[in-house]
Short mmCIF file of C-alpha atoms and ligand atoms in Angstrom, two decimals:
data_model
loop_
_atom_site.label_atom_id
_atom_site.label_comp_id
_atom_site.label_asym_id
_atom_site.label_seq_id
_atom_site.Cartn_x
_atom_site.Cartn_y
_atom_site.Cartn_z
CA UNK A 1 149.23 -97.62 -27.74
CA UNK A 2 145.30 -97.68 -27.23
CA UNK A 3 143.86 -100.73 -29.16
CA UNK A 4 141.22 -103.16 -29.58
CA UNK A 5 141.28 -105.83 -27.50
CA UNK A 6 138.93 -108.92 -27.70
CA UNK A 7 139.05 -111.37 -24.90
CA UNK A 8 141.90 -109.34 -23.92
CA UNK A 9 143.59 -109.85 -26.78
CA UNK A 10 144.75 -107.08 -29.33
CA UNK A 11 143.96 -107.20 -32.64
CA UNK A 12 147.25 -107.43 -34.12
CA UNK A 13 148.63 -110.22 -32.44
CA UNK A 14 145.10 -112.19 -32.99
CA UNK A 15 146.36 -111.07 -36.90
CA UNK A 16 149.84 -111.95 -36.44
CA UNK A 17 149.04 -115.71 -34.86
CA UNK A 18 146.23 -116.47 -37.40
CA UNK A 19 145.91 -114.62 -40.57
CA UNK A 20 143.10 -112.56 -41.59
CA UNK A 21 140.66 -112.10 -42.13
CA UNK A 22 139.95 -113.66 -38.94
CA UNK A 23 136.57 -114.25 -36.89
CA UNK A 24 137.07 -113.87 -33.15
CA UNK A 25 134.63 -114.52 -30.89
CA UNK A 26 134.71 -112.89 -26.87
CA UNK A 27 134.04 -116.21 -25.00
CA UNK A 28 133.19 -114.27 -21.85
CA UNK A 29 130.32 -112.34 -24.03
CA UNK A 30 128.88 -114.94 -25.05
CA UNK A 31 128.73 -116.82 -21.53
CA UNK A 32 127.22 -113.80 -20.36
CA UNK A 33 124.36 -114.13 -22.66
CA UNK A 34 124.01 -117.83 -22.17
CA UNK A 35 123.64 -117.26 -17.99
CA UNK A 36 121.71 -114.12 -19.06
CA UNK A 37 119.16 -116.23 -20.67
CA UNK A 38 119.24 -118.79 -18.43
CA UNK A 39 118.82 -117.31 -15.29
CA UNK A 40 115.99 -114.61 -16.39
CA UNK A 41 113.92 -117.21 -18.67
CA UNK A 42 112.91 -118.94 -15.45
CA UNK A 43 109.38 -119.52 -13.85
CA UNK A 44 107.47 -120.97 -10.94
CA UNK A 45 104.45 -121.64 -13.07
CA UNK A 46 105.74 -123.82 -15.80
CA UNK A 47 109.31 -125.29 -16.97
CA UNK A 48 111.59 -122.96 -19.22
CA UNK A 49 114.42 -123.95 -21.65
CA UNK A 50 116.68 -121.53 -23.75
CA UNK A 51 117.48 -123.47 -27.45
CA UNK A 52 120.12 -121.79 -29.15
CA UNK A 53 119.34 -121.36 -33.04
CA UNK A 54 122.26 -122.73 -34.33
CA UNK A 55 122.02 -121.62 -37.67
CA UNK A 56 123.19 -118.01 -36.27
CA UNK A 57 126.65 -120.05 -36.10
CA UNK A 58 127.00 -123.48 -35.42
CA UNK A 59 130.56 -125.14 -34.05
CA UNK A 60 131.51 -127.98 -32.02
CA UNK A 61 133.67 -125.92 -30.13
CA UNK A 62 130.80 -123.43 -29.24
CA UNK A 63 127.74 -125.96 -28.99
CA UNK A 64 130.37 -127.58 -26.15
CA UNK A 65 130.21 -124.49 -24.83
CA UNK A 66 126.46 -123.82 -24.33
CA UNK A 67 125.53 -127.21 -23.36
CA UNK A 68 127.32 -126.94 -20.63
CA UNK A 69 125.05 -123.52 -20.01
CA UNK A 70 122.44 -126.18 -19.58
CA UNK A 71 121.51 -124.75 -23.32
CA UNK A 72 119.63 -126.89 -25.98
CA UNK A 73 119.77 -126.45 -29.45
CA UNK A 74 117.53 -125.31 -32.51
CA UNK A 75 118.93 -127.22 -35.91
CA UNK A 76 117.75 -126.89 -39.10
CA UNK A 77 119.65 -130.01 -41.52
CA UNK A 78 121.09 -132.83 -41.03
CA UNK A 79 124.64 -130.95 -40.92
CA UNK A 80 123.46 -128.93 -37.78
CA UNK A 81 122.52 -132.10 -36.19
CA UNK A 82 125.40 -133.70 -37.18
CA UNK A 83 127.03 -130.54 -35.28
CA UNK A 84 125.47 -131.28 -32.53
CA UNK A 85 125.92 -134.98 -32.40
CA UNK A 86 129.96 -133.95 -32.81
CA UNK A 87 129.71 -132.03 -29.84
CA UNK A 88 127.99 -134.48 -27.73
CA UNK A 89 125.30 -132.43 -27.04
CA UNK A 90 122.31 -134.06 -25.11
CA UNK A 91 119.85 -135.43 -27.89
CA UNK A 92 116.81 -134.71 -25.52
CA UNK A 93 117.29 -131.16 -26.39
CA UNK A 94 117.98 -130.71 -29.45
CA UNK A 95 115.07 -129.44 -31.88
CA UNK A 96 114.77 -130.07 -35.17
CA UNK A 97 113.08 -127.50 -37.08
CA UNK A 98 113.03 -126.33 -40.63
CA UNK A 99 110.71 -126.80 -43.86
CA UNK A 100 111.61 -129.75 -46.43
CA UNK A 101 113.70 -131.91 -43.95
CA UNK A 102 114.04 -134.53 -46.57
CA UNK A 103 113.52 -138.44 -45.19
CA UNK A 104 117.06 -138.55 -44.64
CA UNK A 105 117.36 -136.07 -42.21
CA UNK A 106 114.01 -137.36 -40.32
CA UNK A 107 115.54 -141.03 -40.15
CA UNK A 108 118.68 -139.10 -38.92
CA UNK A 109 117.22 -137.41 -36.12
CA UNK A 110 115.05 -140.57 -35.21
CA UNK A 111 117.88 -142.56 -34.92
CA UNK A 112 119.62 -140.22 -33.34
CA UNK A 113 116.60 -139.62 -30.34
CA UNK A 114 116.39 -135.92 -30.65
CA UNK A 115 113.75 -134.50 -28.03
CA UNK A 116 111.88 -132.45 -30.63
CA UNK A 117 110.86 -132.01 -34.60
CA UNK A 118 109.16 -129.06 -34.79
CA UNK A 119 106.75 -129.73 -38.03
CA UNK A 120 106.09 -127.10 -40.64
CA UNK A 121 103.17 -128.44 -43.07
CA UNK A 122 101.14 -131.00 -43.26
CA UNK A 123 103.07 -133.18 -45.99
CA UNK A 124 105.74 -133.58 -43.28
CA UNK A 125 103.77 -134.56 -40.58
CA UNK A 126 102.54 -137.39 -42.60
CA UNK A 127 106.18 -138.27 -43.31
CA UNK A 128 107.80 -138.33 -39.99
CA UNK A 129 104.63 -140.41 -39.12
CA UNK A 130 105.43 -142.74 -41.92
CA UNK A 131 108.93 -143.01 -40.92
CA UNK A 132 108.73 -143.31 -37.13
CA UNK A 133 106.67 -146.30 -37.38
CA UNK A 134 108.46 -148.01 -40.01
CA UNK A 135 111.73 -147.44 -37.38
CA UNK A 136 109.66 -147.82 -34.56
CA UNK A 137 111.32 -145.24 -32.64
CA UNK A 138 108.92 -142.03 -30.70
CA UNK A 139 109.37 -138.63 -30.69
CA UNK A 140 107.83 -135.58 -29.79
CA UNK A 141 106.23 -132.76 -32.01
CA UNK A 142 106.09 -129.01 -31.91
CA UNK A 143 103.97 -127.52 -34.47
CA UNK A 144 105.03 -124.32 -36.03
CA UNK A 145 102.43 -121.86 -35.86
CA UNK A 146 102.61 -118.85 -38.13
CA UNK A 147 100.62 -115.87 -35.93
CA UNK A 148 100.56 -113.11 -38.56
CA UNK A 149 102.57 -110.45 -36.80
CA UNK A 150 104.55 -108.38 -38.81
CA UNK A 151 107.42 -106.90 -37.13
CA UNK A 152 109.77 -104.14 -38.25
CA UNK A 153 112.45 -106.00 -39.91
CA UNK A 154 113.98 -106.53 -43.05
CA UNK A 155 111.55 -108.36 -45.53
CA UNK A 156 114.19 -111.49 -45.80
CA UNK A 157 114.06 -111.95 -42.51
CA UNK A 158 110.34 -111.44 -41.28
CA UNK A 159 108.86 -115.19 -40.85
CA UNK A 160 105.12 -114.05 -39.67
CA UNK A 161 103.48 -112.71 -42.79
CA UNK A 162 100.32 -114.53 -43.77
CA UNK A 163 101.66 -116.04 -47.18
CA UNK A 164 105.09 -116.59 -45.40
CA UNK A 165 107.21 -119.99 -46.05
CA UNK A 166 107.20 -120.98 -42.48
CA UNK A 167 104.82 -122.97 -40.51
CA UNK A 168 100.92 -123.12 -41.02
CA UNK A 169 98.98 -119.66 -40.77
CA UNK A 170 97.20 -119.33 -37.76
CA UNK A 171 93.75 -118.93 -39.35
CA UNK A 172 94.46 -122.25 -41.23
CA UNK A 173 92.54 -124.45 -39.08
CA UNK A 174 91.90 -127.27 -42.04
CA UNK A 175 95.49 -127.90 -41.69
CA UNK A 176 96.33 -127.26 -37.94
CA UNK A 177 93.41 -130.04 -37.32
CA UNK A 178 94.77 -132.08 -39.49
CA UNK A 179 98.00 -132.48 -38.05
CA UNK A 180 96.55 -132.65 -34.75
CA UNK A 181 94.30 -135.61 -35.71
CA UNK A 182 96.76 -137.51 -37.27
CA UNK A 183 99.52 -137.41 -34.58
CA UNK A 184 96.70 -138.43 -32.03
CA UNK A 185 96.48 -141.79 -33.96
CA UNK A 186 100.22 -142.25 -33.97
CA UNK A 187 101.77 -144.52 -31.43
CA UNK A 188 105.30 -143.49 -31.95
CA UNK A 189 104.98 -139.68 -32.43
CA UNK A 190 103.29 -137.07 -29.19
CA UNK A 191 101.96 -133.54 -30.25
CA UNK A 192 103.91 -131.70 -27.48
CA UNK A 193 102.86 -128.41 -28.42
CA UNK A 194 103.19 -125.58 -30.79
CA UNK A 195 105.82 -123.04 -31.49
CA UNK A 196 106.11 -119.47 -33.63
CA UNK A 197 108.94 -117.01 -34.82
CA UNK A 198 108.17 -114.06 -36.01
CA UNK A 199 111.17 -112.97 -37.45
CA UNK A 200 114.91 -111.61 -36.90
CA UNK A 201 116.64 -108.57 -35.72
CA UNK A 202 113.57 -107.48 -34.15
CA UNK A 203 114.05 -104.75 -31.35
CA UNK A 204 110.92 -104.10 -30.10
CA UNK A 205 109.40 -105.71 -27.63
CA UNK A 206 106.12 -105.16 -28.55
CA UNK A 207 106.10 -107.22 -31.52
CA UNK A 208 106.99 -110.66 -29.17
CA UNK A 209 104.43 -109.47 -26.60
CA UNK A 210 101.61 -109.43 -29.49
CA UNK A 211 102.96 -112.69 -30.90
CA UNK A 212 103.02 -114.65 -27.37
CA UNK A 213 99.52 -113.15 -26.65
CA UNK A 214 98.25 -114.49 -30.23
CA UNK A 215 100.04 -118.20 -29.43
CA UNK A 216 98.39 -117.87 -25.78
CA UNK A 217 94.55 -117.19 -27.10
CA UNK A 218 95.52 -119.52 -29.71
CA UNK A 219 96.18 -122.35 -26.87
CA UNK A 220 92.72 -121.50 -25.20
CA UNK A 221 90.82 -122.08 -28.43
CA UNK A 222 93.36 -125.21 -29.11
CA UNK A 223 91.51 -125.93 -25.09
CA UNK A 224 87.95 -125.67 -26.15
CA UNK A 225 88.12 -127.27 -29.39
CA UNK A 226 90.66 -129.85 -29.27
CA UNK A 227 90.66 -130.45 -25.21
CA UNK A 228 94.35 -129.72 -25.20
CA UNK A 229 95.82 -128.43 -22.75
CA UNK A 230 98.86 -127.53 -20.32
CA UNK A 231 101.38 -128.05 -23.93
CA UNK A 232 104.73 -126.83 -24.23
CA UNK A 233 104.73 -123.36 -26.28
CA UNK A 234 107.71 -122.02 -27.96
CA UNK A 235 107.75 -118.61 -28.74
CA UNK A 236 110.98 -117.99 -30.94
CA UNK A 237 113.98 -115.93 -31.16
CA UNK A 238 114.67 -113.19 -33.25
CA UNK A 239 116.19 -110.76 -30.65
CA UNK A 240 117.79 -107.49 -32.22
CA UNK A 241 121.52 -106.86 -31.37
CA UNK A 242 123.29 -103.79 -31.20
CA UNK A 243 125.06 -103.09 -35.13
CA UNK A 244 125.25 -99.34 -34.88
CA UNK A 245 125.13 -96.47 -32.59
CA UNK A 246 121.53 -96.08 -33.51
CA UNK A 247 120.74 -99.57 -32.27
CA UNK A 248 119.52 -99.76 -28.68
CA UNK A 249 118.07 -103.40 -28.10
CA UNK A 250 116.39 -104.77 -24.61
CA UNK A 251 118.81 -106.80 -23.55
CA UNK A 252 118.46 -110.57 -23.82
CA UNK A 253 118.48 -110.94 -20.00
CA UNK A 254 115.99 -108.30 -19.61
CA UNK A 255 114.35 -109.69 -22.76
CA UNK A 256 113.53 -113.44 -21.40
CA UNK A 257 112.46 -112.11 -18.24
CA UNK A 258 110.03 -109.84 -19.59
CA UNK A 259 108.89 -112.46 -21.67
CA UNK A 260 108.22 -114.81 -18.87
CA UNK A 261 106.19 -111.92 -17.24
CA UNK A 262 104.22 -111.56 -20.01
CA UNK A 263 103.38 -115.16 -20.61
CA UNK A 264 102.56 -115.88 -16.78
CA UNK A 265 99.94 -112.79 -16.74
CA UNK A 266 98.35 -114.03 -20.43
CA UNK A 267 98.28 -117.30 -19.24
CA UNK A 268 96.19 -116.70 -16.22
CA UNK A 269 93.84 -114.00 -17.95
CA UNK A 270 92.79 -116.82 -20.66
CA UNK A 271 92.51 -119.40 -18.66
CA UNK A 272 95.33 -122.25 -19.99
CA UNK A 273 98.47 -124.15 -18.62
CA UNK A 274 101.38 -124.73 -20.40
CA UNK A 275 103.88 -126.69 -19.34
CA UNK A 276 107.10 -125.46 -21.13
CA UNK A 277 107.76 -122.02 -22.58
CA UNK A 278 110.20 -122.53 -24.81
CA UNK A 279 112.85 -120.04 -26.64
CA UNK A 280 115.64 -119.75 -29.39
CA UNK A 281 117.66 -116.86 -29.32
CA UNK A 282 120.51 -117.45 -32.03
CA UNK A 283 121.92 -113.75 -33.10
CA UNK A 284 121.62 -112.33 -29.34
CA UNK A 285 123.73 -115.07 -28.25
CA UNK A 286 126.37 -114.90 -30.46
CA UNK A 287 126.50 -111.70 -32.56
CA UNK A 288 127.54 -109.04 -30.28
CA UNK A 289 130.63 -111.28 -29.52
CA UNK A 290 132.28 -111.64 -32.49
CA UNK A 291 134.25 -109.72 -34.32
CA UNK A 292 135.71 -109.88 -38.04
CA UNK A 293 139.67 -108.62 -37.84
CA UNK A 294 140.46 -107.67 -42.04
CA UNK A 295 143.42 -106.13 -43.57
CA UNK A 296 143.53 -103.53 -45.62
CA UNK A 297 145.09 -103.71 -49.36
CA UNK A 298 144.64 -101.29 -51.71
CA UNK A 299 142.69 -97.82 -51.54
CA UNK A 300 141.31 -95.87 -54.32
CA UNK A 301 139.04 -92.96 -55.18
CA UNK A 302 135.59 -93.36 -57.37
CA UNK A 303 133.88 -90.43 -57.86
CA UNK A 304 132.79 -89.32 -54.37
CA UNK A 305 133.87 -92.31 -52.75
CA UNK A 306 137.16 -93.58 -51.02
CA UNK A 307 137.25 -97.36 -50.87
CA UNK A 308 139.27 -99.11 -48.80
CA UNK A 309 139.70 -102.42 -50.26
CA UNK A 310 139.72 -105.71 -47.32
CA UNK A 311 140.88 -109.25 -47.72
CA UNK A 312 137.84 -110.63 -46.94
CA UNK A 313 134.20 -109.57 -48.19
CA UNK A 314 130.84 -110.55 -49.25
CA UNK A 315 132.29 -114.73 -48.98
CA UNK A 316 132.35 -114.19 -45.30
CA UNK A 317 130.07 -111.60 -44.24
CA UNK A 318 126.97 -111.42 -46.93
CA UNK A 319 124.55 -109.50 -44.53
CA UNK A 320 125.01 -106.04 -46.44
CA UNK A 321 124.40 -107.43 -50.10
CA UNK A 322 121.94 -109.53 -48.96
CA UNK A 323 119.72 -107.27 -46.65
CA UNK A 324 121.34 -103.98 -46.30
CA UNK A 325 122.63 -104.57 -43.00
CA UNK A 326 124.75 -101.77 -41.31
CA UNK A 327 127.79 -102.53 -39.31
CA UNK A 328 130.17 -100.40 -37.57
CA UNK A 329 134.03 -100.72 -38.00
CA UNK A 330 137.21 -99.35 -36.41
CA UNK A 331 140.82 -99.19 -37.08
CA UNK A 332 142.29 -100.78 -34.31
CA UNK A 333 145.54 -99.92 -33.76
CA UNK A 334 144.65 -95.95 -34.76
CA UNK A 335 141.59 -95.92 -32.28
CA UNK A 336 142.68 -92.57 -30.29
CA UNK A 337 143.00 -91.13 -34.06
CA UNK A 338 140.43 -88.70 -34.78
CA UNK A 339 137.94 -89.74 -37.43
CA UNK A 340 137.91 -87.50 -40.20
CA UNK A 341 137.36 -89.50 -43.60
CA UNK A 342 134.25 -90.68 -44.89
CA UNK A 343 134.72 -94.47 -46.13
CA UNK A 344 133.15 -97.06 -47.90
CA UNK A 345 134.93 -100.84 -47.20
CA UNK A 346 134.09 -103.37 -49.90
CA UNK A 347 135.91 -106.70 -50.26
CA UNK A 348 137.62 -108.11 -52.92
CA UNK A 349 134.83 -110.68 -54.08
CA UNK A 350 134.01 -110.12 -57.99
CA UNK A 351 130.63 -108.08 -57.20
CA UNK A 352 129.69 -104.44 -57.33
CA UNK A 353 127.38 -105.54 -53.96
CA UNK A 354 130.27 -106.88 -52.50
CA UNK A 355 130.15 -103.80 -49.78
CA UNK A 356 130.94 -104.34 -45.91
CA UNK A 357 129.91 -101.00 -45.05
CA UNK A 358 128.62 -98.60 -47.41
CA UNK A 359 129.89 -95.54 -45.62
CA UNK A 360 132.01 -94.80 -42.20
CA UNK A 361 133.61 -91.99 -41.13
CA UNK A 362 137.73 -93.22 -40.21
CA UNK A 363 141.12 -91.77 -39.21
CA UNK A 364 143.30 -91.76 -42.25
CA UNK A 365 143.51 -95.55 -43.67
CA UNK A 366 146.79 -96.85 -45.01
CA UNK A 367 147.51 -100.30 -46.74
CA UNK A 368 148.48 -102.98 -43.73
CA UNK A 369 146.05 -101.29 -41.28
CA UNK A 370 143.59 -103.69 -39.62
CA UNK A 371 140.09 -102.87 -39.45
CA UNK A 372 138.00 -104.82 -37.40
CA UNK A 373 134.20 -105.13 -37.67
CA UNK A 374 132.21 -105.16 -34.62
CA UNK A 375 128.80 -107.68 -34.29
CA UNK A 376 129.80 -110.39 -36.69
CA UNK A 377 128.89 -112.94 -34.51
CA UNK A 378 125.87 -114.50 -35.77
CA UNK A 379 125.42 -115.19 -39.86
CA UNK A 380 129.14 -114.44 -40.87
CA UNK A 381 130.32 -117.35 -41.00
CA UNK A 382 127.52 -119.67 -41.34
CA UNK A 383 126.43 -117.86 -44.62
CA UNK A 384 130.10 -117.44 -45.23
CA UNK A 385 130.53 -118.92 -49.27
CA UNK A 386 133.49 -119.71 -51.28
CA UNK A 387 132.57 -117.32 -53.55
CA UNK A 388 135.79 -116.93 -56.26
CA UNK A 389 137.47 -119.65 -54.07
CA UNK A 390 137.76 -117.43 -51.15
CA UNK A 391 138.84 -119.43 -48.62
CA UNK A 392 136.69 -119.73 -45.46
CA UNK A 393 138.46 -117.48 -42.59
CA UNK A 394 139.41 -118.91 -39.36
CA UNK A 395 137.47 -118.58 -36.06
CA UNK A 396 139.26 -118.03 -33.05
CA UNK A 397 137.73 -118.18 -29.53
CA UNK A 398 139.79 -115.06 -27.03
CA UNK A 399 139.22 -115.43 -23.35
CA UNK A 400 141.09 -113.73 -20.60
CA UNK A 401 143.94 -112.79 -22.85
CA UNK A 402 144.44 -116.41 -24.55
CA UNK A 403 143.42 -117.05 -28.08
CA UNK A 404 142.51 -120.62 -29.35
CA UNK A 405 141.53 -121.87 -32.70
CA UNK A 406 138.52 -123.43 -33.22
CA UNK A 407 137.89 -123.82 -36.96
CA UNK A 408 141.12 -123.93 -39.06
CA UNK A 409 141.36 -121.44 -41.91
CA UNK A 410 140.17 -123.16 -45.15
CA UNK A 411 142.89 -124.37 -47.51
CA UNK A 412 143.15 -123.82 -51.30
CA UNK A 413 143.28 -128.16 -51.24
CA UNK A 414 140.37 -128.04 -48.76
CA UNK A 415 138.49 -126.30 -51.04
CA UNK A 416 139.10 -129.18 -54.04
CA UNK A 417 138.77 -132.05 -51.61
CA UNK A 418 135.83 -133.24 -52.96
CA UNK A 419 136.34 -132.73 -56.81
CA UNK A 420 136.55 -136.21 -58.33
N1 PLP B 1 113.98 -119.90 -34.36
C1 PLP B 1 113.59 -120.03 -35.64
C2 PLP B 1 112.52 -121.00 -35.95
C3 PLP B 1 114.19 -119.28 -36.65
O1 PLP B 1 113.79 -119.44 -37.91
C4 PLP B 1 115.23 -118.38 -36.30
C5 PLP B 1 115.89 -117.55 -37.33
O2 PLP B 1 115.64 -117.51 -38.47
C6 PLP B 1 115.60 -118.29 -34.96
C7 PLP B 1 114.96 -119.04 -34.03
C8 PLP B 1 116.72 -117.40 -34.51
O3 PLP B 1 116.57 -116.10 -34.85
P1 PLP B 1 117.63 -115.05 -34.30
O4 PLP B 1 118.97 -115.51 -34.71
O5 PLP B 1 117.25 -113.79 -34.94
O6 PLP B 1 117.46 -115.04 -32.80
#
């Protein structure tokens, strides 16, 4: 029987061994993107690292897997660091970004000896100042740059408008100098250089080209003004995947190295050195390599619609009711089947949002198929909830036709561990 098979492994034994609903991640696909990115973000003319956003999904099992890519890592709490500390990572690359780390997370991260905070506001400069002399331990600083490009995303998840939360608008010079002029008076803490995102689920690559030329003339006024020069500049992620057939995204491969062009031939029109270029994919990494396997329960007509009803929903995969997202879905074990029935797959969480996919054509459904959701890689199960005590699915890592565990499906006692 023709069926899906991820990491060579079909979808009903992956079922059968684990449960579902079940996240499954292709280890192979996502070593290809990690080499991918490696290999093409590369340069003669200054040093390159690839930091994987870890927020996209972050496990010990998979930041084992990267670092040994030669992969750093973008981490937004103290829990993602502590991720990363699990795993054994190499401190020296880890980045810690985010707005409001509170002073428990800095002391954290100083203690720990990450390579990188990447500062959002002025406030927390002062505070990681504060703290790293009080621990006397150094560190160095990216500042986050907001360069006012708006790219075509979803609102939620566009970074780079000017009144956005993120970083310090470009044109806000009163509080880029500030920063600048009080980490030049700190012994423990180096201004490395300066970083920008523009957003997520971006697909053209028009939007990053604007964005890195911005952060490049940036640097050269940054030059003239401040006498800074040859930094390290990090330019982001936000890398559109592939959800549905309508999706055609530049490759991550093809991405970094056109990227890397860009930056070499912007950097010599204006003038400036860099010595790092710097960049985060988290969703292209991950998201096209996993996979969420569901069964279905009950069916049931609703005026026009037919729902098919899944074990699973808006607790593990809140993309759609958050942001409309689109995903594409098949039916596994019924793939040569022809698809003839329009369908709309909701879970079973206690919300009229709580759609997966608003509307797919299917062969005929039954209770007991499996239906498996393609590109559920990256923000499935880190914005997974336990939303009506859900528990949290498994994930399972396929490779070469072996499956392995590597996050254990929550427990109903799991869930009350911590009630006192
Ligand atoms: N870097 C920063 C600073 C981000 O805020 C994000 C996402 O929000 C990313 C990288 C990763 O974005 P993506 O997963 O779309 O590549």
């Amino acid at each position: 029987m023709e069926t899906l098979r991820i990491g060579g492994v079909d979808c009903r034994s992956l079922a059968d061994e684990f449960g579902t609903p079940l996240y499954v991640y292709d280890e192979a696909k996502i070593m290809k993107q990690a080499d991918d990115a490696v290999l093409n973000f590369s340069s003669d003319k200054f040093d390159t690292e690839v930091v994987y956003a870890s927020k996209a999904f972050s496990s010990v099992a998979l930041f084992k897997l990267l670092a040994a890519q030669g992969i750093g890592f973008d981490v937004v709490s103290g829990g993602e660091l502590y991720c990363a500390m699990k795993a054994g990572v190499g401190m020296d690359k880890v980045y810690f970004h985010g707005n409001n780390k509170s002073d428990q997370e800095i002391e954290m991260a100083l203690d720990a000896g990450i390579g990188y905070f990447v500062i959002d506001n002025v406030m927390e400069c002062n505070r990681l100042v504060g703290l790293a002399e009080k621990r006397k331990r150094s560190t160095k600083v990216l500042l986050r740059i907001n360069p006012g490009i708006s790219a075509h995303t979803h609102e939620y998840i566009m970074t780079s408008k000017p009144d956005s939360k993120f970083g310090i608008y470009i044109e806000n010079k009163e509080h880029i100098y500030n920063v600048i002029d009080t980490l030049k008076e700190s012994p423990y803490i180096r201004l490395a250089g300066f970083h920008s995102h523009i957003g997520s689920q971006i697909i053209d690559a028009e939007s990053f080209e604007k964005a890195l030329g911005t952060m490049i003339e940036f640097l050269a006024e940054m030059k003239r003004s401040k006498g800074l020069d040859n930094l390290e500049l990090s330019i982001g992620g936000g890398f559109g995947i592939k959800y549905v057939a309508e999706d055609d995204p530049v490759p991550l491969g093809q991405m970094c190295a056109n990227l890397v062009r860009y930056a070499e031939e912007a950097l010599k029109k204006s003038g400036v050195t860099i010595s790092k270029l710097i960049t985060e994919p988290g969703r292209a990494m991950v998201g096209e390599a996993g996979y969420t396997i569901y069964t279905i329960g009950d069916m049931k007509k609703s005026g026009d619609k037919n729902y098919i009803f899944v074990d699973g929903g808006m607790s593990d995969n809140i993309r759609h009711a958050l942001y409309d997202a689109e995903y594409t879905c098949v039916l596994p074990e019924k793939f040569s089947k022809e698809s003839q029935i329009s369908y709309c797959i909701a879970g079973k969480n206690c919300e009229s949002g709580d759609i997966l996919i608003a509307d797919i054509m299917l062969p005929e459904a039954e209770t007991g198929d499996l239906l498996t959701i393609y590109s559920t890689g990256a923000y499935g199960y880190s914005m997974a909830s336990n939303y009506n005590r859900l528990g949290r699915p498994a994930v399972v890592f396929a490779r070469d036709g072996k499956a392995r565990l590597i996050i254990k499906r929550e427990t109903y006692e799991d869930q009350y561990r911590l009630e006192v």
